Coordinates of C-alpha atoms in Angstrom, one line a residue:
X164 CA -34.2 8.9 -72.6
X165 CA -30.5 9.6 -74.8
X166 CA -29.1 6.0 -74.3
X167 CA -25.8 8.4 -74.0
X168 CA -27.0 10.0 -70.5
X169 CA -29.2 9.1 -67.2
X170 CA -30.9 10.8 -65.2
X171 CA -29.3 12.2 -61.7
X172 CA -32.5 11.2 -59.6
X173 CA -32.3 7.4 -60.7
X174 CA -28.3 7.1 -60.0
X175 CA -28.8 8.4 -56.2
X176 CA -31.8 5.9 -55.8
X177 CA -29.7 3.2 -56.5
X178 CA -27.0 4.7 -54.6
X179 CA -28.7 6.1 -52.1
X180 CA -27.7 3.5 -49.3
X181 CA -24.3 3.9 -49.6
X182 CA -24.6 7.7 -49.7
X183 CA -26.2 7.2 -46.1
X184 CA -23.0 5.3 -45.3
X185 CA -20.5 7.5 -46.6
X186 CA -22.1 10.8 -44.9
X187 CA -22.7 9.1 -41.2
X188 CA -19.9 6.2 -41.2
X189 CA -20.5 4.0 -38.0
X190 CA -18.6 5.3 -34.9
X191 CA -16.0 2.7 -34.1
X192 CA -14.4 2.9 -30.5
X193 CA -10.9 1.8 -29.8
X194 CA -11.0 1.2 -26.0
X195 CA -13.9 -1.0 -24.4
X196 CA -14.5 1.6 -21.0
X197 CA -16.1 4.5 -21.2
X198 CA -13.6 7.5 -19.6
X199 CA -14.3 10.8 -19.0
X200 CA -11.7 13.6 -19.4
X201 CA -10.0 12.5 -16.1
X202 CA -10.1 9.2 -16.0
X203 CA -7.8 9.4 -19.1
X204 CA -5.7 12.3 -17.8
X205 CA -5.1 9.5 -14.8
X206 CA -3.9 6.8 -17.8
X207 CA -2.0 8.9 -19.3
X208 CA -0.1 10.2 -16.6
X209 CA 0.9 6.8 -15.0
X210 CA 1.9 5.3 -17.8
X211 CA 4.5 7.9 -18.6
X212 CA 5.4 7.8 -14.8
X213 CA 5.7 4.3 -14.7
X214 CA 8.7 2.7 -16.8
X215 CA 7.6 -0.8 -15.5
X216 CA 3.8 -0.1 -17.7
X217 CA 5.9 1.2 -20.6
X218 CA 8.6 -2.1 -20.8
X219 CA 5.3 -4.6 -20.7
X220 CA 3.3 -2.4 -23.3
X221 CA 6.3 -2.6 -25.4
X222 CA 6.8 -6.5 -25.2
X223 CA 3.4 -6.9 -25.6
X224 CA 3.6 -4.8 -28.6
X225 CA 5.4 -8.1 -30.3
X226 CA 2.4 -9.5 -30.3
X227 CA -0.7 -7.8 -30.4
X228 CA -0.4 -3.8 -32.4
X229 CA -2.8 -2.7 -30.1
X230 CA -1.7 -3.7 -27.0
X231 CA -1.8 0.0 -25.3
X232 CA -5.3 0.1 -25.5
X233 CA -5.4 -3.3 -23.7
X234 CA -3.7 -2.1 -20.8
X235 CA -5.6 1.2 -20.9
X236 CA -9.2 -0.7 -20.4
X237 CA -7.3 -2.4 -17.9
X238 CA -6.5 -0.1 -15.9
X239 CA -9.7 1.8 -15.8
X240 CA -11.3 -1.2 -14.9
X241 CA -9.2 -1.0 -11.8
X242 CA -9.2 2.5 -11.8
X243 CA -12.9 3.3 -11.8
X244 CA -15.3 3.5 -8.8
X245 CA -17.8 1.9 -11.1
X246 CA -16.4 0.9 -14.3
X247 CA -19.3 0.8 -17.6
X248 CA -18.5 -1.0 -20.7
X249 CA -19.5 -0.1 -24.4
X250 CA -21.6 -2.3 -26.1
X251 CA -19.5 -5.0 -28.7
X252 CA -21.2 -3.6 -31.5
X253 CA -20.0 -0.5 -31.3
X254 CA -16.3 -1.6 -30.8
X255 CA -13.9 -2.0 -33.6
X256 CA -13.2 -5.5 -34.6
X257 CA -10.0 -5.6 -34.2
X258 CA -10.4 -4.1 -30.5
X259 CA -13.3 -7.1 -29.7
X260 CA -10.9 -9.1 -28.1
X261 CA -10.2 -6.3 -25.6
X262 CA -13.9 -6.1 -24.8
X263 CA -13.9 -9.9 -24.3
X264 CA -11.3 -9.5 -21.9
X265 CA -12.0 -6.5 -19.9
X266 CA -15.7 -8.3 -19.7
X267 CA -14.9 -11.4 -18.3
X268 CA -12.5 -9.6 -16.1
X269 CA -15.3 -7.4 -14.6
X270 CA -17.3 -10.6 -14.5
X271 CA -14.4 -12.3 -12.3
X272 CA -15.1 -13.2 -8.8
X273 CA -12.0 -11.6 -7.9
X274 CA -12.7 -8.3 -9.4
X275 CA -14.8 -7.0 -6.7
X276 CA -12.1 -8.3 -3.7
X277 CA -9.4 -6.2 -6.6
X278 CA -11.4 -3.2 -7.1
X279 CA -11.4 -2.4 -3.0
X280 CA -7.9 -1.6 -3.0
X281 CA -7.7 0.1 -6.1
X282 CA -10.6 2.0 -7.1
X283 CA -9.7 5.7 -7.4
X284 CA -5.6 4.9 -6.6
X285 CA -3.8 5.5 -9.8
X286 CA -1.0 3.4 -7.9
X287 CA -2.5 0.6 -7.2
X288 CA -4.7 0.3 -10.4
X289 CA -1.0 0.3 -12.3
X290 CA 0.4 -2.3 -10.3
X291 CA -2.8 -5.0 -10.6
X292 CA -2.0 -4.3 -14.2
X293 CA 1.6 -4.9 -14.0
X294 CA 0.2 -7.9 -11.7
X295 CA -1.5 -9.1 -14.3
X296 CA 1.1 -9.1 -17.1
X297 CA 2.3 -12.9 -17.3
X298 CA -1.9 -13.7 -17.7
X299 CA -2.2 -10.9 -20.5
X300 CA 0.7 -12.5 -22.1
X301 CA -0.2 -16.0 -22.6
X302 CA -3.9 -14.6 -23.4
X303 CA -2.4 -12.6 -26.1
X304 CA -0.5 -15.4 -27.3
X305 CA -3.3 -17.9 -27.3
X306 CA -5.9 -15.8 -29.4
X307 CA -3.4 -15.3 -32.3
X308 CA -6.1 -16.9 -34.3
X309 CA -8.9 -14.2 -33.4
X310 CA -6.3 -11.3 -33.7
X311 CA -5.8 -12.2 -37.0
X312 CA -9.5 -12.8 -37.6
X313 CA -10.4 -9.7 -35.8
X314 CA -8.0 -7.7 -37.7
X315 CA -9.0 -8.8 -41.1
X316 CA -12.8 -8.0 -40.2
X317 CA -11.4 -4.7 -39.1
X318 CA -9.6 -4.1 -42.4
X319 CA -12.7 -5.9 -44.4
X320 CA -15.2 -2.9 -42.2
X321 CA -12.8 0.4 -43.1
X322 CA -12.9 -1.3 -47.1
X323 CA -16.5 -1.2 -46.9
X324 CA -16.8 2.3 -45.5
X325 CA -14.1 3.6 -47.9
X326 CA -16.3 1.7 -50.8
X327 CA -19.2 3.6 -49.6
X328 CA -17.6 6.9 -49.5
X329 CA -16.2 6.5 -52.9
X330 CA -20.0 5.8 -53.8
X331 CA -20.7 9.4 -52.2
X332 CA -17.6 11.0 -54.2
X333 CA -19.0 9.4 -58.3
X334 CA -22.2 10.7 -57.1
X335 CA -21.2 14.3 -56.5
X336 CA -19.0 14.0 -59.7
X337 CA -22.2 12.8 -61.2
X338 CA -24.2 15.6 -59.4
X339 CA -21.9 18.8 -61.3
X340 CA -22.1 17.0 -64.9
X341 CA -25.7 16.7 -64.8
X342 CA -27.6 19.2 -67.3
X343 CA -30.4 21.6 -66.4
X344 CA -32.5 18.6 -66.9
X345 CA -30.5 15.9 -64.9
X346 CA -29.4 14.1 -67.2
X347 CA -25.8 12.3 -66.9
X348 CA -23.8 11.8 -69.1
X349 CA -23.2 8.0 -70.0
X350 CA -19.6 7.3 -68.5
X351 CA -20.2 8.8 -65.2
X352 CA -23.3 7.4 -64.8
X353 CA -21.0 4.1 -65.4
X354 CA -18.6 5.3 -62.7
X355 CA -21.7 5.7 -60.3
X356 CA -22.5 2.1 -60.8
X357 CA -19.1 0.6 -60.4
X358 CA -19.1 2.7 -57.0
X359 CA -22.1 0.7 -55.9
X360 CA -21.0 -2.4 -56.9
X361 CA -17.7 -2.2 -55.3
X362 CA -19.6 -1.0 -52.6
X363 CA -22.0 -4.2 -52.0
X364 CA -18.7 -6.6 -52.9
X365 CA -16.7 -4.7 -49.9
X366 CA -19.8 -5.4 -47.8
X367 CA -20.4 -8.7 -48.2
X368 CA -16.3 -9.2 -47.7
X369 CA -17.1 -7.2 -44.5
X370 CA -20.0 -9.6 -43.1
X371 CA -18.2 -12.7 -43.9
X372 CA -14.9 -11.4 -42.0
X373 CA -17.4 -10.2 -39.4
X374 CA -19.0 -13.7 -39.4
X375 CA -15.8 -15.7 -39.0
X376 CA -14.3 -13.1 -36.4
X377 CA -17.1 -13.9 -34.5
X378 CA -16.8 -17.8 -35.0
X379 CA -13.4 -17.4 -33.7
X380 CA -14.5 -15.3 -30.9
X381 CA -16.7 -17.3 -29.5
X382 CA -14.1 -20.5 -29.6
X383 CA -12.0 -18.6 -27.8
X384 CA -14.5 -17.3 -25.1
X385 CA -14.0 -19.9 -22.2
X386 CA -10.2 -19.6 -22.4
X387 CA -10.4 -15.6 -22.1
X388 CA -12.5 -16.2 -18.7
X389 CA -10.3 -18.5 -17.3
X390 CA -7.3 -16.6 -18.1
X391 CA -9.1 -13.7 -16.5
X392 CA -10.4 -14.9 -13.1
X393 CA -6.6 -16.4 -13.0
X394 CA -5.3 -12.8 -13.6
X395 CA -7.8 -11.0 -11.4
X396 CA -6.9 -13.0 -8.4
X397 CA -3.1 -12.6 -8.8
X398 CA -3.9 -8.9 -9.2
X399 CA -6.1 -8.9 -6.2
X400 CA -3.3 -10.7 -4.1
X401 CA -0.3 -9.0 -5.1
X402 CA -2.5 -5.3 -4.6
X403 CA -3.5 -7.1 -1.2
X404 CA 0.1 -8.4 -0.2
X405 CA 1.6 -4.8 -0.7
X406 CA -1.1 -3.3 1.3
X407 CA -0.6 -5.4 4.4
X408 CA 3.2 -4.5 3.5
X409 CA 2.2 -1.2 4.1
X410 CA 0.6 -1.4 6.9
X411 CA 2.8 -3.5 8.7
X412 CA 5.6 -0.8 8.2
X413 CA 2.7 1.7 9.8
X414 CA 2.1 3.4 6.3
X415 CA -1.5 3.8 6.1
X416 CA -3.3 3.9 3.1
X417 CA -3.8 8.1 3.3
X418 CA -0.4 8.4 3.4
X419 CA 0.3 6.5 0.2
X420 CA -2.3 7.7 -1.8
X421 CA -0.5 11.3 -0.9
X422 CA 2.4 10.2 -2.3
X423 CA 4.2 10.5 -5.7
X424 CA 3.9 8.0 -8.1
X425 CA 7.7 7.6 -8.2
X426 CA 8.5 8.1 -4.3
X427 CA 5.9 5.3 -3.7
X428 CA 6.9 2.9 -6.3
X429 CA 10.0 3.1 -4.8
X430 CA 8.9 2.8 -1.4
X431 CA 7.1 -0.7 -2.4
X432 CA 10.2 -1.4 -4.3
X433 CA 11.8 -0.9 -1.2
X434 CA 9.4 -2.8 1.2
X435 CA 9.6 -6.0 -1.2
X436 CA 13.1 -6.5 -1.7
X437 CA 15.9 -8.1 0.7
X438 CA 14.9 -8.5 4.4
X439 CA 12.3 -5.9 5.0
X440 CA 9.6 -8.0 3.2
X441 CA 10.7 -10.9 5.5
X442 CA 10.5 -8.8 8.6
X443 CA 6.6 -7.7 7.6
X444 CA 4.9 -10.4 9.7
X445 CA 6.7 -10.3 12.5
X446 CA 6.6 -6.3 12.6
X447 CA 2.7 -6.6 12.0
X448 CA 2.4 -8.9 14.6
X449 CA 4.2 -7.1 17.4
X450 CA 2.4 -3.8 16.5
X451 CA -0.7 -5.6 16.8
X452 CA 0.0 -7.5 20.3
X453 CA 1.2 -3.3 21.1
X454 CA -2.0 -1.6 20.4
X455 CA -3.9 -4.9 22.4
X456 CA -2.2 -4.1 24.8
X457 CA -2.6 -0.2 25.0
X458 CA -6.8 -1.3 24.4
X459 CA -6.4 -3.2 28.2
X460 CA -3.9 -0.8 29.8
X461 CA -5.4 1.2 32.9
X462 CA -3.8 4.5 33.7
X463 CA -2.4 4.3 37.2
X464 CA -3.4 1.1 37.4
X465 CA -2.8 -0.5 41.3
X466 CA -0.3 -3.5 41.7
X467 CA -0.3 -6.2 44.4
X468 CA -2.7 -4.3 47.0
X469 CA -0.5 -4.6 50.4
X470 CA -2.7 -2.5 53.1
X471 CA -5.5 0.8 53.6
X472 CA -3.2 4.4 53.2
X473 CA -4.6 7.5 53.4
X474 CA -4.7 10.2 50.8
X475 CA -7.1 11.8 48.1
X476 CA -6.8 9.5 45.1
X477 CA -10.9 9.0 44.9
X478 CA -9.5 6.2 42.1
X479 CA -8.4 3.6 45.2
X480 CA -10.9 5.0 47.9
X481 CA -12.1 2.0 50.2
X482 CA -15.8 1.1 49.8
X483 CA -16.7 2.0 53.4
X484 CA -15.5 5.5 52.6
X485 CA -18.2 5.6 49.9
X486 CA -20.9 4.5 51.4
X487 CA -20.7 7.5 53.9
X488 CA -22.0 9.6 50.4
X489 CA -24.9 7.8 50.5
X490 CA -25.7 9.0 53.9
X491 CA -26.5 12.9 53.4
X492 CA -26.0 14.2 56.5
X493 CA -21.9 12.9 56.3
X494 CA -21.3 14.3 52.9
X495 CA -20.1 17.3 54.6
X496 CA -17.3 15.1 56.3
X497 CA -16.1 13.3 53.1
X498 CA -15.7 16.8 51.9
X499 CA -13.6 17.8 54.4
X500 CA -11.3 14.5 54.8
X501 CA -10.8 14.6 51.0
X502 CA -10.0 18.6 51.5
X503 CA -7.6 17.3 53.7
X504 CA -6.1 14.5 52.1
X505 CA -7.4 12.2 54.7
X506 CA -9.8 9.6 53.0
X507 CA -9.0 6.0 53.7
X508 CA -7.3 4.3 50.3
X509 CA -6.2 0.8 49.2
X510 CA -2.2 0.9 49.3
X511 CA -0.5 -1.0 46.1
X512 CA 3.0 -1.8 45.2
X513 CA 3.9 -2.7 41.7
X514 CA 4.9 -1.0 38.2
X515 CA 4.8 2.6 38.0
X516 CA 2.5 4.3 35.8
X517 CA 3.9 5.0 31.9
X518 CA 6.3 7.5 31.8
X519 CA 6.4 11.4 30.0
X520 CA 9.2 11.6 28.7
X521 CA 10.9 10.2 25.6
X522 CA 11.2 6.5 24.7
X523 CA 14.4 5.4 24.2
X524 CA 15.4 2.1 22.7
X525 CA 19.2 0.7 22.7
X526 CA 19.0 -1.9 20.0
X527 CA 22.4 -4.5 19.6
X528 CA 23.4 -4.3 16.2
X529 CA 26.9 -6.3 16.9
X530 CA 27.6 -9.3 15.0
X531 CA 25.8 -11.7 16.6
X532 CA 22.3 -10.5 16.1
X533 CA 22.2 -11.6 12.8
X534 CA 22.0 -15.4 14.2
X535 CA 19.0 -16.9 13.0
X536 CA 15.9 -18.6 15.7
X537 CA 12.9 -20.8 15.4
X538 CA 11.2 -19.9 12.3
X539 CA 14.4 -18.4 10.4
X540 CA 13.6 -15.1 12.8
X541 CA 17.4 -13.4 13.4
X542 CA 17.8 -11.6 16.8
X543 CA 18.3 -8.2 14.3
X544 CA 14.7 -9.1 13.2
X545 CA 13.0 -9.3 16.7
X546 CA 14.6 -6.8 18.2
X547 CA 14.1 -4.4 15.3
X548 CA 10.4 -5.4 14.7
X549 CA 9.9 -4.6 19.0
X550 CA 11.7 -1.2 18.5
X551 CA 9.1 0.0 15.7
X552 CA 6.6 -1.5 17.9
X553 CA 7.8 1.4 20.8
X554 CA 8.2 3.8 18.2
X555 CA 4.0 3.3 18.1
X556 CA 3.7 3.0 21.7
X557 CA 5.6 6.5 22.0
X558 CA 3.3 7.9 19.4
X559 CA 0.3 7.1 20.4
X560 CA 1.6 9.2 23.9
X561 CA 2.6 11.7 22.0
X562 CA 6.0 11.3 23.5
X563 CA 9.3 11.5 21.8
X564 CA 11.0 8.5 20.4
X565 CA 14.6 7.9 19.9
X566 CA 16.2 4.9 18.3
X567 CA 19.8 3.8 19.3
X568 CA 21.9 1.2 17.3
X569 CA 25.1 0.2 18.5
X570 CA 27.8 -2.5 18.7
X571 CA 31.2 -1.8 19.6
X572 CA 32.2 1.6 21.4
X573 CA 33.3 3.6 18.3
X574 CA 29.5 2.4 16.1
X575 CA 26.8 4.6 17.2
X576 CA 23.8 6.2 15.1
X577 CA 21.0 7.8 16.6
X578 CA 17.4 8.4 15.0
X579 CA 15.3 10.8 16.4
X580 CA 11.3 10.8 15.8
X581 CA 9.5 13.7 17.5
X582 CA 6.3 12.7 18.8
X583 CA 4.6 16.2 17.8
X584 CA 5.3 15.6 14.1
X585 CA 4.4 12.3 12.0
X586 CA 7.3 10.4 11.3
X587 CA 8.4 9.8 7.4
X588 CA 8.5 5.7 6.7
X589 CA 11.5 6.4 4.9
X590 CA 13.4 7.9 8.4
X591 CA 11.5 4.8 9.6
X592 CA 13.1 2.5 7.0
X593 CA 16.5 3.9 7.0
X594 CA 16.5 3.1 11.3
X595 CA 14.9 -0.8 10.7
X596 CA 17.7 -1.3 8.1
X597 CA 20.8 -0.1 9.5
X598 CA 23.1 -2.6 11.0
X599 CA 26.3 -1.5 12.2
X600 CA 28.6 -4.9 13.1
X601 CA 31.0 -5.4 15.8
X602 CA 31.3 -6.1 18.9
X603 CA 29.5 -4.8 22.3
X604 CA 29.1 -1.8 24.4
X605 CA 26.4 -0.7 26.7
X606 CA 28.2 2.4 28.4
X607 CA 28.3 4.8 25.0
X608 CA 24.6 4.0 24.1
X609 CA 23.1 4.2 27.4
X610 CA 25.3 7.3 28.3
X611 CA 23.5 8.8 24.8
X612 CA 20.2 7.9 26.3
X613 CA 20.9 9.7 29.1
X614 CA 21.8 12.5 27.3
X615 CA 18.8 12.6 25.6
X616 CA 16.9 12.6 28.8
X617 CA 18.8 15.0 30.5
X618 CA 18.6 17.5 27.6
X619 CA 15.1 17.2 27.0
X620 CA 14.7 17.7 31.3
X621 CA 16.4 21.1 30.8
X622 CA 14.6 22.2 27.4
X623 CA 11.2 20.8 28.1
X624 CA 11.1 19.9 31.6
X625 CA 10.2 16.7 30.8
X626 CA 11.6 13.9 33.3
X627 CA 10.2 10.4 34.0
X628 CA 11.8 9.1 30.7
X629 CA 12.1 5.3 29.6
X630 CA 14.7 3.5 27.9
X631 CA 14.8 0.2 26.9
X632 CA 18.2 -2.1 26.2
X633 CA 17.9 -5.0 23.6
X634 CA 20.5 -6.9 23.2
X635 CA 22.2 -10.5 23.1
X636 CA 25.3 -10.4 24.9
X637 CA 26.7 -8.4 27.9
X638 CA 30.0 -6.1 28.9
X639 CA 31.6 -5.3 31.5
X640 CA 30.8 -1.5 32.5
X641 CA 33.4 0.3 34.6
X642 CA 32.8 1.6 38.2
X643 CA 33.4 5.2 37.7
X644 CA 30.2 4.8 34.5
X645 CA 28.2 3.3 37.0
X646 CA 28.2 5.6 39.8
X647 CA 27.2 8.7 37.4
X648 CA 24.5 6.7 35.7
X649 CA 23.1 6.0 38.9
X650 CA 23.5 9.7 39.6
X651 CA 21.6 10.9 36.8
X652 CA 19.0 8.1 36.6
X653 CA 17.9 9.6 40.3
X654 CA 17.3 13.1 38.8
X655 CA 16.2 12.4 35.6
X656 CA 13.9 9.5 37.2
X657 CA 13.7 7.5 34.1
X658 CA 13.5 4.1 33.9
X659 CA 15.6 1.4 32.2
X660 CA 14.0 -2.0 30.8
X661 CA 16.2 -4.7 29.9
X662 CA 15.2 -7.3 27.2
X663 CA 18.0 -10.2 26.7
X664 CA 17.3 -12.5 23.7
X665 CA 18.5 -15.7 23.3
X666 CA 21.7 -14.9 26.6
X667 CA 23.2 -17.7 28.5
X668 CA 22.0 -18.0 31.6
X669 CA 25.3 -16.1 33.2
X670 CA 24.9 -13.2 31.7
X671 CA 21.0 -12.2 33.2
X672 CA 21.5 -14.3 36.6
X673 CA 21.4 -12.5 39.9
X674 CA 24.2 -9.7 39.9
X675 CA 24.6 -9.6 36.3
X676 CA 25.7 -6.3 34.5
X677 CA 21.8 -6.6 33.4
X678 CA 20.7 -7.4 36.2
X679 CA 21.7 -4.2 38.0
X680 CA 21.4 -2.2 35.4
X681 CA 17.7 -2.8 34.4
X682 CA 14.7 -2.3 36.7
X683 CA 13.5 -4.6 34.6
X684 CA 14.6 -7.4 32.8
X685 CA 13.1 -10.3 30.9
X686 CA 14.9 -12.7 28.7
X687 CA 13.6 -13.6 25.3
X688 CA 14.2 -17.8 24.1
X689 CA 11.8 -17.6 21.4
X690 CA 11.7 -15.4 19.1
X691 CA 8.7 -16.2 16.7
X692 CA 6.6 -14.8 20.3
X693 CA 6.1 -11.6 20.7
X694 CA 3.8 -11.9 23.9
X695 CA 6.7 -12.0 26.2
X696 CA 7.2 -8.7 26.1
X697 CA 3.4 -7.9 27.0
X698 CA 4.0 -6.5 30.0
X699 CA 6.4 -4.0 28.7
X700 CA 3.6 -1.7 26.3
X701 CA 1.5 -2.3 29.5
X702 CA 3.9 0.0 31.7
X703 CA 6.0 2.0 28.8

């Protein structure tokens, strides 16, 4: 052989390795969960609706270059209905720390309690993220020492592949000065070999940064799972507390998933802040004493039996009466006394069935509801939290509801909520958070309950109404006002129910303005119970 040249066919034996390498180059995957097309469409699309996900990718930015990958594996592990993670040796080094984490997150026992609320809500996978930012921020911090690892074993890894490819680019140099016979010319032949042996020094660099990466990894392993089970249970609570925030406002979890991503951050935003978020357990707790009590109600239910009537009602028919059915030949007589509206029934006095017309509540906004009870509760609270408790009870009737705040004679504001349509939380919001100040009149509101009653009696023929006063205080009401509500409540036939909270004794005792006004009136001393108004979503 010319000590000038080699042959082609011994320079890509000894290169031939690398060759391999630099044609099929290892996939590397940047993001630990495998997404489909939509999953990632989901990502992509809150994160540029959500400002709060863009402010903590950018902080965390500060300390970890890949930190939007991070939050994207964390969010699919939230996001997914059953979330499947790439094996660690396919991963990029520098994005092994993310497949630590996202692991020992799945592996959390808080994961599965997370993953109920949020799997397939973009909403609610965004906020457990967001829940989870302090926790991702002091993991980040902590594992500066296998970032920096990870990211020289990532640099070390594309040397090596870049090594082999320039193995891949002397040998095709080689390949076009080769003669008819092969041969190579000296110096490229040279250039061939230099390739390869940069190649094998860039791969050993690559194992020992891969080696040490690892080292640090596994150091840091028992940190990363505490850090996670801490960060998946905050998620799961905070996903959990806004849920039952949800719910106790009466926003199921259909409607929010229908929503924008911007109306229901905002609507959460709402719910948390100020007074509302204070006013969640009690409201929660009155709607659920409410639908209790609709569970128990009876439809014309008897009162205090007082005697034997006669009639047709085969509800209250005396048991003597039905044992004549079990005699054939006197069937044809029960026939004919029920025909004639002459069967023998138990008489009852007591509470008239619910009513058919709207449901009206008169809720006291003046100045004095905002004095706090037992348990920090304020009069505005109570009485606001039994309001949305009606607005229920009217709904599940399919009856009308209409909310009236007042206080002094010239502060009025009216909410109307029509039972045939669903009502918008926000209408329901914007009614719970109203307060008007003042002082205290009962003739303007009631005379606009009336109103109502009477208007919806001419347009719908609907009488048999209810309204319901809350309040602290009591006015005078003049004696010309009284004799034409009296008028009207005798047509209309509606029904007024009087709730005082927290009154001196004067003002519901025996001839009261209450007292004569209401057909029924209760007084309210405690306001962390909502049983003492019971009886009330038993009758309304």
């Amino acid at each position: 052989m010319d000590e000038e040249t080699e042959r082609l066919d011994a320079l890509t034996q000894q290169a031939g390795r690398w060759l391999a390498l630099s044609a099929s180059p290892a996939e590397r995957h940047t993001t630990a969960v495998v997404a489909g097309p939509y999953d990632r469409v989901a990502w992509r699309d809150v994160y540029a609706r959500s400002a709060a996900l863009r402010e903590l990718a950018a902080q965390l930015l500060t300390r970890h270059a890949h930190a939007p990958d991070l939050l994207a594996d964390v969010f699919l592990c939230a996001y997914q209905a059953a979330p499947r993670l790439r094996d660690s040796t396919v991963m990029a080094p520098s994005r092994l720390l993310h497949h630590q984490v996202v692991t020992a997150l799945t592996q959390s026992p808080g994961f599965a309690a997370l993953r109920r609320d949020t799997a397939g809500d973009a909403y609610a996978a965004a906020m457990a993220v967001l829940a989870q930012a302090s926790a991702l921020r002091g993991l980040l911090e902590r594992s500066r020492e296998v970032r920096e690892r990870t990211g020289r074993a990532d640099r070390a890894r594309q040397e090596a592949e870049a090594a082999a490819a320039a193995v891949g680019e002397a040998l095709r140099q080689a390949a076009e000065k080769a003669d008819g016979q092969g041969q190579v010319p000296a110096p490229v032949a040279a250039a061939v070999r230099r390739a390869v042996g940069a190649a094998e020094a860039a791969e050993d660099e690559a194992r020992r940064e891969d080696g040490a990466a690892a080292q640090a990894m596994a150091a840091a392993v028992p940190g990363i799972r505490s850090a996670a089970r801490n960060a998946a249970s905050a998620a799961a609570e905070a996903v959990r507390q806004e849920a039952a925030l949800m719910g106790a406002w009466g926003v199921d979890a259909g409607e929010t998933e229908r929503m924008p991503f911007e109306e229901r951050a905002r609507l959460a935003e709402r719910l948390r802040s100020g007074r509302l978020a204070r006013w969640a357990e009690l409201i929660g707790r009155f709607r659920q004493m409410a639908a209790g009590e609709r569970a128990r109600k009876v439809e014309h239910a008897t009162g205090e039996l007082v005697g034997v009537t006669l009639g047709d009602d085969l509800s209250r028919v005396i048991p003597s009466e039905l044992a004549v059915l079990g005699v054939p030949e006197l069937r044809a007589v029960f026939a004919a006394r029920y025909a004639a509206g002459e069967l023998m029934l138990y008489d009852s006095r007591g509470e008239q069935g619910t009513g058919r017309g709207a449901v009206i509540a008169c809720v006291d906004t003046s100045h004095s509801m905002y004095a706090e009870g037992p348990g920090g509760v304020t009069r505005e609270a109570w009485s606001k939290a039994c309001a949305l408790a009606l607005l229920d009870q009217a709904r599940h009737a399919g009856r009308d509801f209409v909310g009236i705040l007042f206080s002094a004679a010239d502060k009025l504001q009216v909410f109307r909520f029509p039972g045939d349509r669903p009502a918008r939380v926000t209408d329901v919001l914007d009614f719970a958070e109203t307060f008007l100040g003042g002082g205290t009149d009962f003739q303007r509101p009631l005379g606009t309950a009336a109103k109502i009653l009477e208007e919806e009696f001419d347009d719908a023929s609907r009488a048999r109404g209810d309204i319901v006063l809350i309040t602290d205080d009591a006015c005078e009401v003049s004696e010309t006002w009284t004799r034409l509500w009296n008028e009207i409540k005798r047509r209309l036939d509606f029904r007024l129910f009087g709730i005082a909270i927290a009154t001196p004794g004067t003002a519901t005792a025996s001839g009261s303005v209450l007292e004569s006004l209401c057909d029924n009136l209760r007084t309210v001393d405690d306001l962390t119970d909502v049983h003492t108004t019971a009886d009330l979503f038993r009758v309304i």
